[in-house]
Amino acid sequence: MTAAEPPRLRLRPGVAVTPLRNGLHLRGRDGSVTLEGSKALPALWKLLSEQFGRGPEDLLGEEEYVDPESGGLRLDPADPRVVAALTALTAQLQAHDLLAEYPPGAAEPAAWLGACAPRPARAAAALAATRPVVAAADPDGPLATALISALHRAGSPPQVYRDTGLPADRVVAVAGTPAVAVAVTRTSDGGFVTAPAEPERVRTDAESIAVRLGADTGSAPADAAAATPAALTALTALLAGAAAQRLLCAAAGLPDPAGREKDLQLLPDRPAVLVAVARPPHASYRPWVSGPADPASPSPAPVGSLAEALRRVGALGDPYLGVLDAPRPGGLPQLPAALAACTSVAGPLVAGAPRTDLARLSAACRAAELHLDEVMPGPVTVGAGPGHALGRALRRAALAAAGPPDLALREEEWREQPQARHWWTVLTRHLGLAMQMTVHQFSVGGAYLAVVRNLAARGGTAGVAARAVEATPADAAALAALGAVTRAMAAEHGPAGAVHTAFTGAEAPLAVAGVEPAAWTDDGWTDRWLAGIAHREPELCAALARLTGLTGLRPDPWQPGEADLADLADLADLADPAAGGPAGSAGPVLAALRACGFTVLAEWGGAR
């Protein structure tokens, strides 16, 4: 019996090699490696490249190959030391994904498969077993023609048929078993390519994306000159090539070119849409989170860190496909506290916090709540996960249930805590505001209410500058004082009539997740203080549940049911992404929040 012939190793197409004084630098599509330490490396490379079926002159150039200082070194391929060196060099190339394996005796597949497929021969076989189908209202139109040509060049000639149900500027291509599809649209100012999905879902996504982007994909000013014929030809080629690549990669089981795992603007578990703009020429993959809600599709796991929460906030506020305006610090001051602003259905919104990242999270959650308050019954609370949403909702319920205040605690019980002292000093001395702080204990143990009143204002609620509910008198006082500081900063530096939202301790667990404060820090350091609030959060939530009568209940996050899907579709049709969106945009906002793993609690909590 003859042993099976081992697979052939070949350099991936596109790999380039640069000689160094004592080594080589090799780089490919997704990896590179630098090998240094011996003048014999070019000679080793000559032997190895011949084994790979490529002459060294194809990579290095004939004149570059021989190092003058090496004296034209020649190696004996039978020398055991040379064999060991070649084996080590091959292992390095494989570790950096610069080599591909091919079955013995088989023809090498198309170069693009050799460049990107982990197993090019297997991917080529998968593509050979399927024939793409291209549907367009006008198969002879420029976009359809470009897509058909791109598939031909990739070695997958398609079947073509006329689909009068498609818009004139859209083409849908299907391939593979089970069937996978992409839709591509080109308008006068841009276009897009959907993520590969089931054919029906792709058509639905394309309609939703077209609505989200508007009649024209680009963001050019109304008086901008029209794109030139050359620019439109380039845009058509780009979109058609991207659609062909995404379709064939999906049919062959290859990674999607969007590279969601590497691009921090995208979400690893959500689709990405290629959005192209003609003026100025630009194309990038954008997160797509506001597609139709599917009750069979599980919501992503709740976020585990502040960085992940902000990544999802970025998807919700994507400038092309997002459903909310992205909170940004812009020109707002970041000292003594941090501010972030965005637009909302209630007008400009400004959030304040100890840090800018926390202000962005608070602003995003409040903006989403304002959208949903317009159409959902009862108060709505939005959080980056169940725990975050529950903490925000219980604090609001406690504020709504707070009766006449009990006897105020003595100032000494909160004033000496570093954060409470700091923010109270900032408020009354640095900002020079005449304020009064009172701290009360709720009837249940383990929960305190701090209220900051403006002594220059009239009595009643109009004079309340900030309130906070926390687990200790000092925490409540510190956050109430911080809230009054950021309110004053927003009034002076923010947009006129802006809605203000304050930071609460509910954000603390996310702020410190995966972060260990330095051992030498105390509560005067924000990280250490937030870690303490996060540690006390479970006991505080239990106390607030007893206070509000919600003991033993678990909040049910919003999930789309069959009846909700039709409502969401109707709301999506009414959505207008301009200027923050109207009440009708609650449907896309709900779907997007669920897609990003955020929690929406309806009829929980009270006054903000």
XYZ file of C-alpha atoms in Angstrom:
608
model
C 0.000 0.000 0.000
C 1.301 3.433 -0.945
C 1.131 6.187 1.667
C -1.114 9.105 0.800
C 0.753 11.920 -0.880
C 1.002 14.965 1.421
C -0.690 18.205 0.400
C 1.300 20.758 -1.556
C 2.318 23.965 0.176
C 2.195 27.162 -1.837
C 2.758 30.791 -1.024
C -0.494 32.659 -1.015
C -0.964 34.944 -4.028
C 0.041 38.486 -3.250
C 2.752 37.615 -0.729
C 5.675 40.002 -1.147
C 9.203 39.603 0.170
C 11.716 42.327 1.033
C 15.371 41.404 1.649
C 17.038 42.798 4.761
C 20.734 42.990 5.661
C 20.485 39.850 7.761
C 17.073 38.492 6.958
C 13.765 38.792 5.148
C 10.440 40.530 5.613
C 7.370 38.739 4.202
C 3.904 40.264 4.081
C 0.587 38.989 2.835
C -3.077 39.925 2.891
C -3.687 39.202 6.575
C -0.269 38.582 8.072
C 3.412 39.408 7.974
C 6.643 38.200 9.544
C 10.193 39.500 9.784
C 13.014 36.950 9.962
C 16.420 38.234 11.037
C 19.701 37.002 12.463
C 21.486 35.225 9.617
C 22.926 36.161 6.239
C 21.974 32.650 5.124
C 18.245 33.486 5.145
C 18.163 34.671 1.486
C 19.845 31.456 0.434
C 17.376 29.446 2.504
C 14.596 31.413 0.874
C 15.862 30.446 -2.582
C 15.581 26.753 -1.733
C 12.199 27.169 -0.056
C 10.636 29.291 -2.799
C 11.624 26.669 -5.382
C 9.741 24.079 -3.319
C 6.732 26.395 -3.304
C 6.762 26.647 -7.099
C 7.906 30.248 -7.287
C 11.373 31.421 -8.211
C 13.064 33.863 -5.847
C 13.400 36.373 -8.670
C 9.587 36.585 -8.798
C 9.579 37.900 -5.262
C 12.918 39.536 -4.568
C 14.162 40.480 -7.993
C 17.190 38.809 -9.574
C 19.570 41.610 -8.651
C 18.368 41.849 -5.041
C 18.601 38.170 -4.314
C 22.361 37.720 -3.718
C 23.779 39.677 -0.811
C 27.236 40.936 -1.833
C 28.515 40.333 1.698
C 27.385 36.698 1.638
C 29.804 35.844 -1.147
C 27.055 34.177 -3.157
C 26.341 31.611 -0.431
C 24.971 28.314 -1.747
C 23.410 25.700 0.533
C 23.172 21.950 0.172
C 19.472 20.963 0.447
C 20.499 17.509 1.694
C 22.395 18.890 4.683
C 20.403 17.977 7.852
C 21.039 21.445 9.234
C 19.590 23.013 6.104
C 16.573 20.678 6.278
C 15.949 21.686 9.897
C 16.252 25.383 9.007
C 13.825 24.997 6.086
C 11.340 23.209 8.356
C 11.544 26.023 10.921
C 11.125 28.668 8.214
C 8.097 26.863 6.789
C 6.527 26.669 10.248
C 6.921 30.432 10.661
C 5.237 31.091 7.328
C 2.349 28.784 8.233
C 1.961 30.409 11.649
C 1.560 33.804 9.967
C -0.923 32.500 7.347
C 1.392 33.097 4.400
C 1.090 29.528 3.057
C -1.901 27.597 1.721
C -2.366 23.845 1.304
C -3.505 22.305 -1.996
C -4.453 18.673 -2.673
C -1.730 16.824 -4.599
C -2.281 16.826 -8.346
C -5.215 19.271 -8.240
C -5.264 22.501 -10.188
C -4.717 25.617 -8.142
C -7.934 27.651 -7.631
C -8.456 31.301 -8.474
C -5.868 33.662 -7.025
C -8.396 35.494 -4.836
C -9.304 32.233 -3.105
C -5.655 31.379 -2.603
C -5.134 34.801 -1.038
C -7.926 34.677 1.543
C -9.366 31.173 1.988
C -8.041 28.983 4.836
C -8.493 25.983 2.500
C -8.588 27.336 -1.061
C -9.309 23.975 -2.733
C -12.317 23.334 -0.519
C -13.651 26.846 -1.124
C -13.181 26.427 -4.885
C -15.107 23.155 -4.799
C -17.959 24.824 -2.911
C -18.173 27.595 -5.509
C -17.989 25.133 -8.407
C -21.021 23.314 -7.001
C -23.227 26.387 -7.109
C -24.229 28.932 -9.732
C -25.185 32.426 -8.625
C -28.501 33.945 -9.694
C -28.727 37.688 -10.333
C -32.108 39.461 -10.288
C -32.673 43.035 -11.402
C -35.470 45.170 -12.803
C -33.109 45.942 -15.690
C -30.490 43.187 -16.176
C -28.793 45.383 -18.786
C -28.421 48.327 -16.407
C -24.946 49.468 -15.321
C -25.147 48.027 -11.788
C -26.431 44.612 -12.891
C -23.918 44.480 -15.726
C -21.044 45.300 -13.363
C -22.123 42.643 -10.858
C -22.488 39.994 -13.565
C -19.045 40.898 -14.911
C -17.511 40.689 -11.393
C -18.961 37.201 -10.883
C -17.655 36.090 -14.287
C -14.159 37.312 -13.419
C -14.312 35.430 -10.116
C -15.034 32.197 -12.001
C -18.729 31.963 -11.046
C -20.836 32.907 -14.114
C -24.393 33.654 -12.933
C -27.862 33.056 -14.244
C -29.705 36.328 -14.851
C -33.408 37.081 -14.783
C -35.627 40.135 -14.749
C -37.459 40.944 -11.487
C -39.864 43.828 -12.020
C -40.652 43.908 -8.308
C -37.213 45.326 -7.512
C -36.487 49.066 -7.553
C -34.634 50.247 -10.630
C -31.464 50.997 -8.636
C -31.270 47.636 -6.828
C -29.852 44.202 -7.725
C -30.172 41.003 -5.679
C -27.779 38.063 -6.091
C -28.323 34.580 -4.605
C -25.959 31.602 -4.383
C -25.186 28.487 -2.376
C -27.114 25.752 -0.581
C -28.749 26.750 1.667
C -29.315 29.914 -0.313
C -27.540 33.079 0.770
C -28.058 36.476 -0.851
C -26.846 40.065 -0.957
C -28.576 43.186 -2.241
C -26.745 46.125 -3.766
C -28.129 49.583 -4.476
C -26.569 52.532 -6.285
C -28.086 56.002 -6.205
C -26.924 59.324 -7.599
C -24.886 60.063 -4.470
C -23.838 56.655 -3.190
C -25.080 53.179 -2.489
C -24.856 50.180 -0.195
C -24.305 46.411 -0.080
C -26.236 44.406 2.504
C -24.732 41.724 4.697
C -25.152 38.156 3.367
C -28.354 36.571 4.700
C -31.405 34.574 3.637
C -32.915 35.941 0.402
C -36.113 37.242 2.010
C -34.229 38.875 4.863
C -31.862 40.542 2.402
C -34.750 42.120 0.503
C -36.316 43.332 3.758
C -33.000 44.716 4.983
C -32.426 46.512 1.688
C -35.794 48.264 1.997
C -35.071 49.280 5.599
C -31.558 50.486 4.762
C -32.854 52.546 1.853
C -35.371 54.206 4.206
C -32.695 54.800 6.820
C -30.288 56.366 4.330
C -32.994 58.391 2.611
C -33.706 58.917 -1.039
C -30.004 59.557 -1.731
C -27.312 57.616 0.112
C -24.760 60.403 0.125
C -24.532 63.240 2.560
C -23.544 65.886 0.030
C -25.034 69.376 0.375
C -28.085 70.118 -1.703
C -26.187 72.608 -3.841
C -23.207 70.289 -4.458
C -22.311 69.511 -8.055
C -23.576 66.215 -9.414
C -21.173 63.283 -9.473
C -19.227 63.027 -12.712
C -19.749 60.048 -15.053
C -16.296 58.773 -14.103
C -17.170 58.949 -10.401
C -20.436 57.068 -10.963
C -18.608 54.409 -12.977
C -16.078 53.945 -10.172
C -18.866 53.823 -7.576
C -20.737 51.194 -9.607
C -17.609 49.051 -9.930
C -16.887 49.331 -6.207
C -20.402 48.328 -5.150
C -20.646 45.497 -7.678
C -17.242 44.111 -6.711
C -18.068 44.277 -3.009
C -21.417 42.530 -3.581
C -19.764 39.743 -5.585
C -17.071 39.273 -2.956
C -19.518 39.120 -0.034
C -21.795 36.704 -1.900
C -19.046 34.308 -2.977
C -17.335 34.381 0.413
C -20.635 33.482 2.087
C -21.348 30.698 -0.429
C -17.834 29.254 0.027
C -17.952 29.439 3.809
C -15.255 32.137 3.978
C -15.128 35.008 6.489
C -17.139 38.062 5.523
C -14.902 40.840 4.134
C -16.408 43.280 6.637
C -14.005 41.951 9.290
C -16.371 42.606 12.205
C -13.961 41.116 14.734
C -11.219 43.624 13.889
C -13.196 46.817 13.255
C -14.137 48.446 16.559
C -16.935 50.402 14.867
C -18.732 47.117 14.090
C -20.355 44.604 16.411
C -19.007 41.041 16.163
C -22.456 39.434 16.350
C -24.432 41.876 14.179
C -24.525 42.450 10.391
C -22.414 45.091 8.689
C -23.488 47.085 5.634
C -21.060 48.594 3.135
C -22.101 52.226 2.652
C -20.529 54.182 -0.194
C -20.660 57.929 -0.779
C -19.835 59.520 -4.127
C -18.926 63.037 -2.930
C -16.316 62.882 -1.550
C -15.529 59.298 -2.621
C -15.707 57.107 0.458
C -16.832 53.610 1.429
C -16.860 51.869 4.799
C -18.621 49.083 6.613
C -21.246 50.321 9.075
C -23.087 48.419 11.835
C -26.677 47.450 11.011
C -28.747 47.071 14.182
C -32.147 48.499 13.259
C -33.398 45.763 10.962
C -36.751 44.073 11.602
C -36.960 42.407 15.009
C -37.122 38.625 14.895
C -38.544 36.886 17.986
C -36.681 33.702 17.017
C -33.348 35.519 17.077
C -31.904 35.762 20.594
C -30.784 39.129 21.843
C -27.012 39.437 22.317
C -25.645 38.850 25.769
C -25.679 41.908 28.045
C -22.544 43.983 27.905
C -19.845 43.117 30.389
C -17.830 46.333 30.406
C -18.105 50.036 29.772
C -15.971 49.736 26.625
C -18.363 47.193 25.143
C -21.366 49.318 26.126
C -19.878 52.344 24.345
C -19.125 50.212 21.282
C -22.826 49.406 21.096
C -23.730 53.038 21.762
C -21.619 53.853 18.723
C -23.679 51.401 16.644
C -26.933 52.941 17.890
C -25.633 56.381 16.930
C -23.927 55.445 13.661
C -24.061 58.534 11.385
C -25.386 56.499 8.429
C -27.513 53.684 9.849
C -28.020 54.521 13.525
C -31.353 55.299 15.190
C -30.060 57.819 17.745
C -27.781 60.798 17.630
C -24.377 59.774 18.972
C -23.512 61.541 22.266
C -20.281 63.518 21.946
C -18.381 65.955 24.154
C -18.004 68.344 21.218
C -17.030 71.792 22.461
C -18.484 71.275 25.930
C -16.134 71.642 28.911
C -14.810 68.460 30.508
C -13.782 70.059 33.786
C -14.675 70.219 36.608
C -17.043 67.468 35.399
C -17.521 65.883 31.972
C -20.416 66.664 29.625
C -21.710 64.915 26.495
C -24.528 66.129 24.273
C -26.825 64.755 21.587
C -30.178 65.541 20.025
C -33.390 63.820 21.135
C -37.118 64.043 20.544
C -37.271 66.498 23.476
C -34.581 68.732 21.968
C -30.887 68.999 22.840
C -29.828 66.686 25.663
C -26.769 67.118 27.883
C -25.531 64.434 30.281
C -22.976 64.969 33.029
C -20.706 62.492 34.805
C -17.289 62.245 36.439
C -15.817 61.059 33.103
C -16.670 61.600 29.450
C -17.253 57.919 28.703
C -19.808 57.683 31.497
C -21.524 60.866 30.298
C -21.853 59.348 26.805
C -23.510 56.216 28.193
C -25.929 58.227 30.345
C -26.859 60.441 27.392
C -27.508 57.481 25.086
C -29.781 55.731 27.584
C -31.745 58.914 28.328
C -32.131 59.760 24.626
C -33.519 56.279 23.984
C -35.949 56.662 26.907
C -37.224 59.954 25.532
C -37.888 58.286 22.163
C -39.798 55.437 23.759
C -41.695 57.572 26.285
C -43.617 59.084 23.377
C -45.449 55.890 22.442
C -44.985 53.237 25.152
C -47.324 53.086 28.165
C -45.964 54.172 31.507
C -42.407 55.185 32.307
C -39.650 53.485 30.301
C -36.133 52.713 31.504
C -33.243 51.797 29.218
C -29.993 50.234 30.376
C -26.979 48.551 28.840
C -28.131 45.307 30.456
C -30.662 43.979 32.979
C -28.648 45.058 36.022
C -28.020 48.543 34.680
C -31.650 49.041 33.695
C -32.900 47.704 37.029
C -30.649 50.047 39.007
C -31.850 53.049 37.016
C -35.514 52.021 37.310
C -35.422 51.355 41.070
C -33.812 54.716 41.763
C -36.556 56.464 39.792
C -39.253 54.449 41.532
C -37.769 55.417 44.885
C -37.766 59.092 43.931
C -41.388 58.831 42.799
C -42.396 57.060 46.034
C -40.497 59.401 48.350
C -42.931 60.966 50.803
C -42.362 63.895 53.132
C -38.715 63.863 54.163
C -37.694 62.521 57.529
C -35.373 64.437 59.762
C -32.240 65.360 57.834
C -28.957 63.746 58.794
C -26.225 65.869 60.269
C -23.748 67.283 57.753
C -20.898 65.463 59.490
C -22.361 62.145 58.350
C -21.539 62.852 54.706
C -19.282 65.903 54.494
C -15.956 64.172 55.287
C -16.169 61.595 52.503
C -13.624 62.738 49.846
C -15.987 62.654 46.848
C -18.866 64.333 48.688
C -16.526 67.044 49.985
C -14.984 67.531 46.535
C -18.201 67.934 44.570
C -19.823 70.075 47.241
C -16.771 72.340 47.215
C -16.842 72.556 43.413
C -20.522 73.473 43.501
C -20.456 76.088 46.251
C -16.934 77.542 45.984
C -15.586 76.918 42.485
C -18.903 77.662 40.761
C -19.950 80.064 43.521
C -23.569 78.848 43.708
C -25.754 79.293 46.790
C -26.947 75.741 47.420
C -28.294 73.715 50.314
C -27.746 69.960 50.791
C -30.072 67.759 52.837
C -29.653 64.003 53.217
C -32.429 61.754 54.517
C -32.643 58.048 55.275
C -35.543 56.150 53.760
C -37.881 54.199 56.004
C -36.101 51.004 54.986
C -32.467 50.608 55.931
C -29.650 50.832 53.414
C -30.990 53.645 51.214
C -30.523 57.398 51.425
C -31.916 60.388 49.551
C -29.847 63.525 48.997
C -31.430 66.722 47.695
C -29.579 69.845 46.543
C -31.682 73.005 46.479
C -30.904 76.331 44.896
C -31.342 78.934 47.585
C -31.654 81.640 44.953
C -34.704 79.956 43.421
C -38.228 79.891 44.704
C -39.356 77.112 47.028
C -40.861 73.805 45.956
C -39.605 71.518 43.243
C -38.495 74.508 41.147
C -35.697 75.025 43.656
C -34.420 71.431 43.457
C -31.126 71.379 41.541
C -30.431 67.639 41.879
C -31.483 64.493 43.734
C -29.723 61.176 44.250
C -30.616 57.842 45.847
C -27.695 55.698 46.980
C -26.618 53.175 49.612
C -24.741 55.580 51.920
C -25.271 59.205 52.920
C -21.926 60.169 51.412
C -22.607 58.480 48.067
C -25.999 60.146 47.817
C -24.551 63.538 48.734
C -21.647 63.198 46.297
C -23.868 62.241 43.358
C -26.448 64.911 44.167
C -23.716 67.543 44.283
C -22.227 66.183 41.043
C -25.661 66.351 39.426
C -26.048 69.973 40.478
C -22.575 70.771 39.099
C -23.291 69.235 35.703
C -26.708 70.911 35.561
C -25.078 74.301 36.155
C -22.391 73.555 33.544
C -25.030 72.456 31.004
C -27.062 75.616 31.617
C -24.006 77.830 31.027
C -22.235 75.973 28.223
C -24.840 73.693 26.647
C -27.420 74.439 23.955
C -30.303 76.681 24.959
C -33.185 74.747 26.481
C -31.209 71.518 26.721
C -32.611 68.637 28.750
C -30.192 67.624 31.498
C -29.631 64.096 32.784
C -27.423 63.275 35.739
C -25.063 60.406 36.460
C -26.251 57.761 38.942
C -24.632 54.891 40.771
C -26.373 52.431 38.455
C -23.563 53.046 35.936
C -20.833 52.206 38.461
C -20.785 48.391 37.933
C -20.138 48.892 34.209
C -17.538 51.568 34.893
C -15.403 49.253 37.040
C -16.063 45.910 35.321
C -12.731 44.245 34.673
C -10.822 47.116 36.290
C -9.030 46.704 39.604
C -8.231 50.008 41.349
C -4.651 50.441 42.497
C -4.073 49.266 46.029
C -2.773 52.643 47.164
C -5.881 54.609 46.109
C -8.727 55.717 48.358
C -12.226 57.107 47.755
C -10.701 60.365 46.617
C -9.888 58.555 43.359
C -12.879 58.158 41.062
C -12.124 54.531 40.174
C -11.955 53.472 43.824
C -15.117 55.408 44.677
C -17.059 53.864 41.776
C -15.835 50.412 42.782
C -17.311 50.958 46.233
C -20.655 52.063 44.768
C -20.672 49.003 42.510
C -19.972 46.756 45.498
C -22.946 48.227 47.357
C -25.313 48.112 44.361
C -26.946 44.680 45.040
C -27.856 45.621 48.628
C -29.164 49.002 47.508
C -31.387 47.420 44.837
C -32.785 45.006 47.437
C -33.549 47.898 49.796
C -35.187 49.953 47.033
C -37.271 46.959 45.973
C -38.625 46.728 49.524
C -39.224 50.456 49.623
C -41.165 50.540 46.351
C -43.074 47.284 46.923
C -41.327 45.534 44.042
C -39.804 42.814 46.202
C -39.661 39.441 44.475
C -40.544 40.853 41.058
C -38.249 40.560 38.079
C -38.382 43.094 35.262
C -39.320 41.634 31.906
C -37.216 43.233 29.148
C -39.100 44.109 25.978
C -39.213 41.221 23.494
C -40.875 41.410 20.068
C -43.982 39.276 19.714
C -45.841 38.545 16.517
C -48.191 41.512 17.019
C -45.224 43.777 17.750
C -43.524 42.951 14.459
C -46.270 44.531 12.348
C -46.336 47.556 14.642
C -42.567 47.920 14.400
C -42.704 47.702 10.618
C -45.304 50.469 10.535
C -43.259 52.585 12.924
C -40.146 52.018 10.843
C -41.942 53.364 7.785
C -42.782 56.536 9.715
C -39.284 57.019 11.062
C -37.401 60.121 10.057
C -33.771 59.958 11.149
C -33.291 63.688 10.670
C -33.070 65.848 13.769
C -33.398 63.072 16.301
C -36.475 61.330 14.878
C -40.136 61.689 15.803
C -42.253 59.537 18.042
C -42.802 57.093 15.209
C -39.139 56.119 15.347
C -39.793 54.129 18.545
C -40.087 50.946 16.454
C -36.561 51.044 15.004
C -35.208 52.225 18.358
C -36.733 49.235 20.155
C -35.399 46.814 17.564
C -31.947 48.401 17.624
C -31.727 48.422 21.421
C -32.607 44.739 21.515
C -30.109 43.965 18.750
C -27.393 45.705 20.770
C -28.181 43.790 23.961
C -29.689 46.783 25.780
C -32.592 46.236 28.186
C -35.873 48.150 27.936
C -38.147 48.085 30.997
C -41.666 49.412 30.499
C -43.924 50.656 33.324
C -41.037 50.600 35.794
C -39.833 53.582 37.758
C -41.273 57.034 38.039
C -40.090 60.607 37.749
C -36.687 61.081 36.189
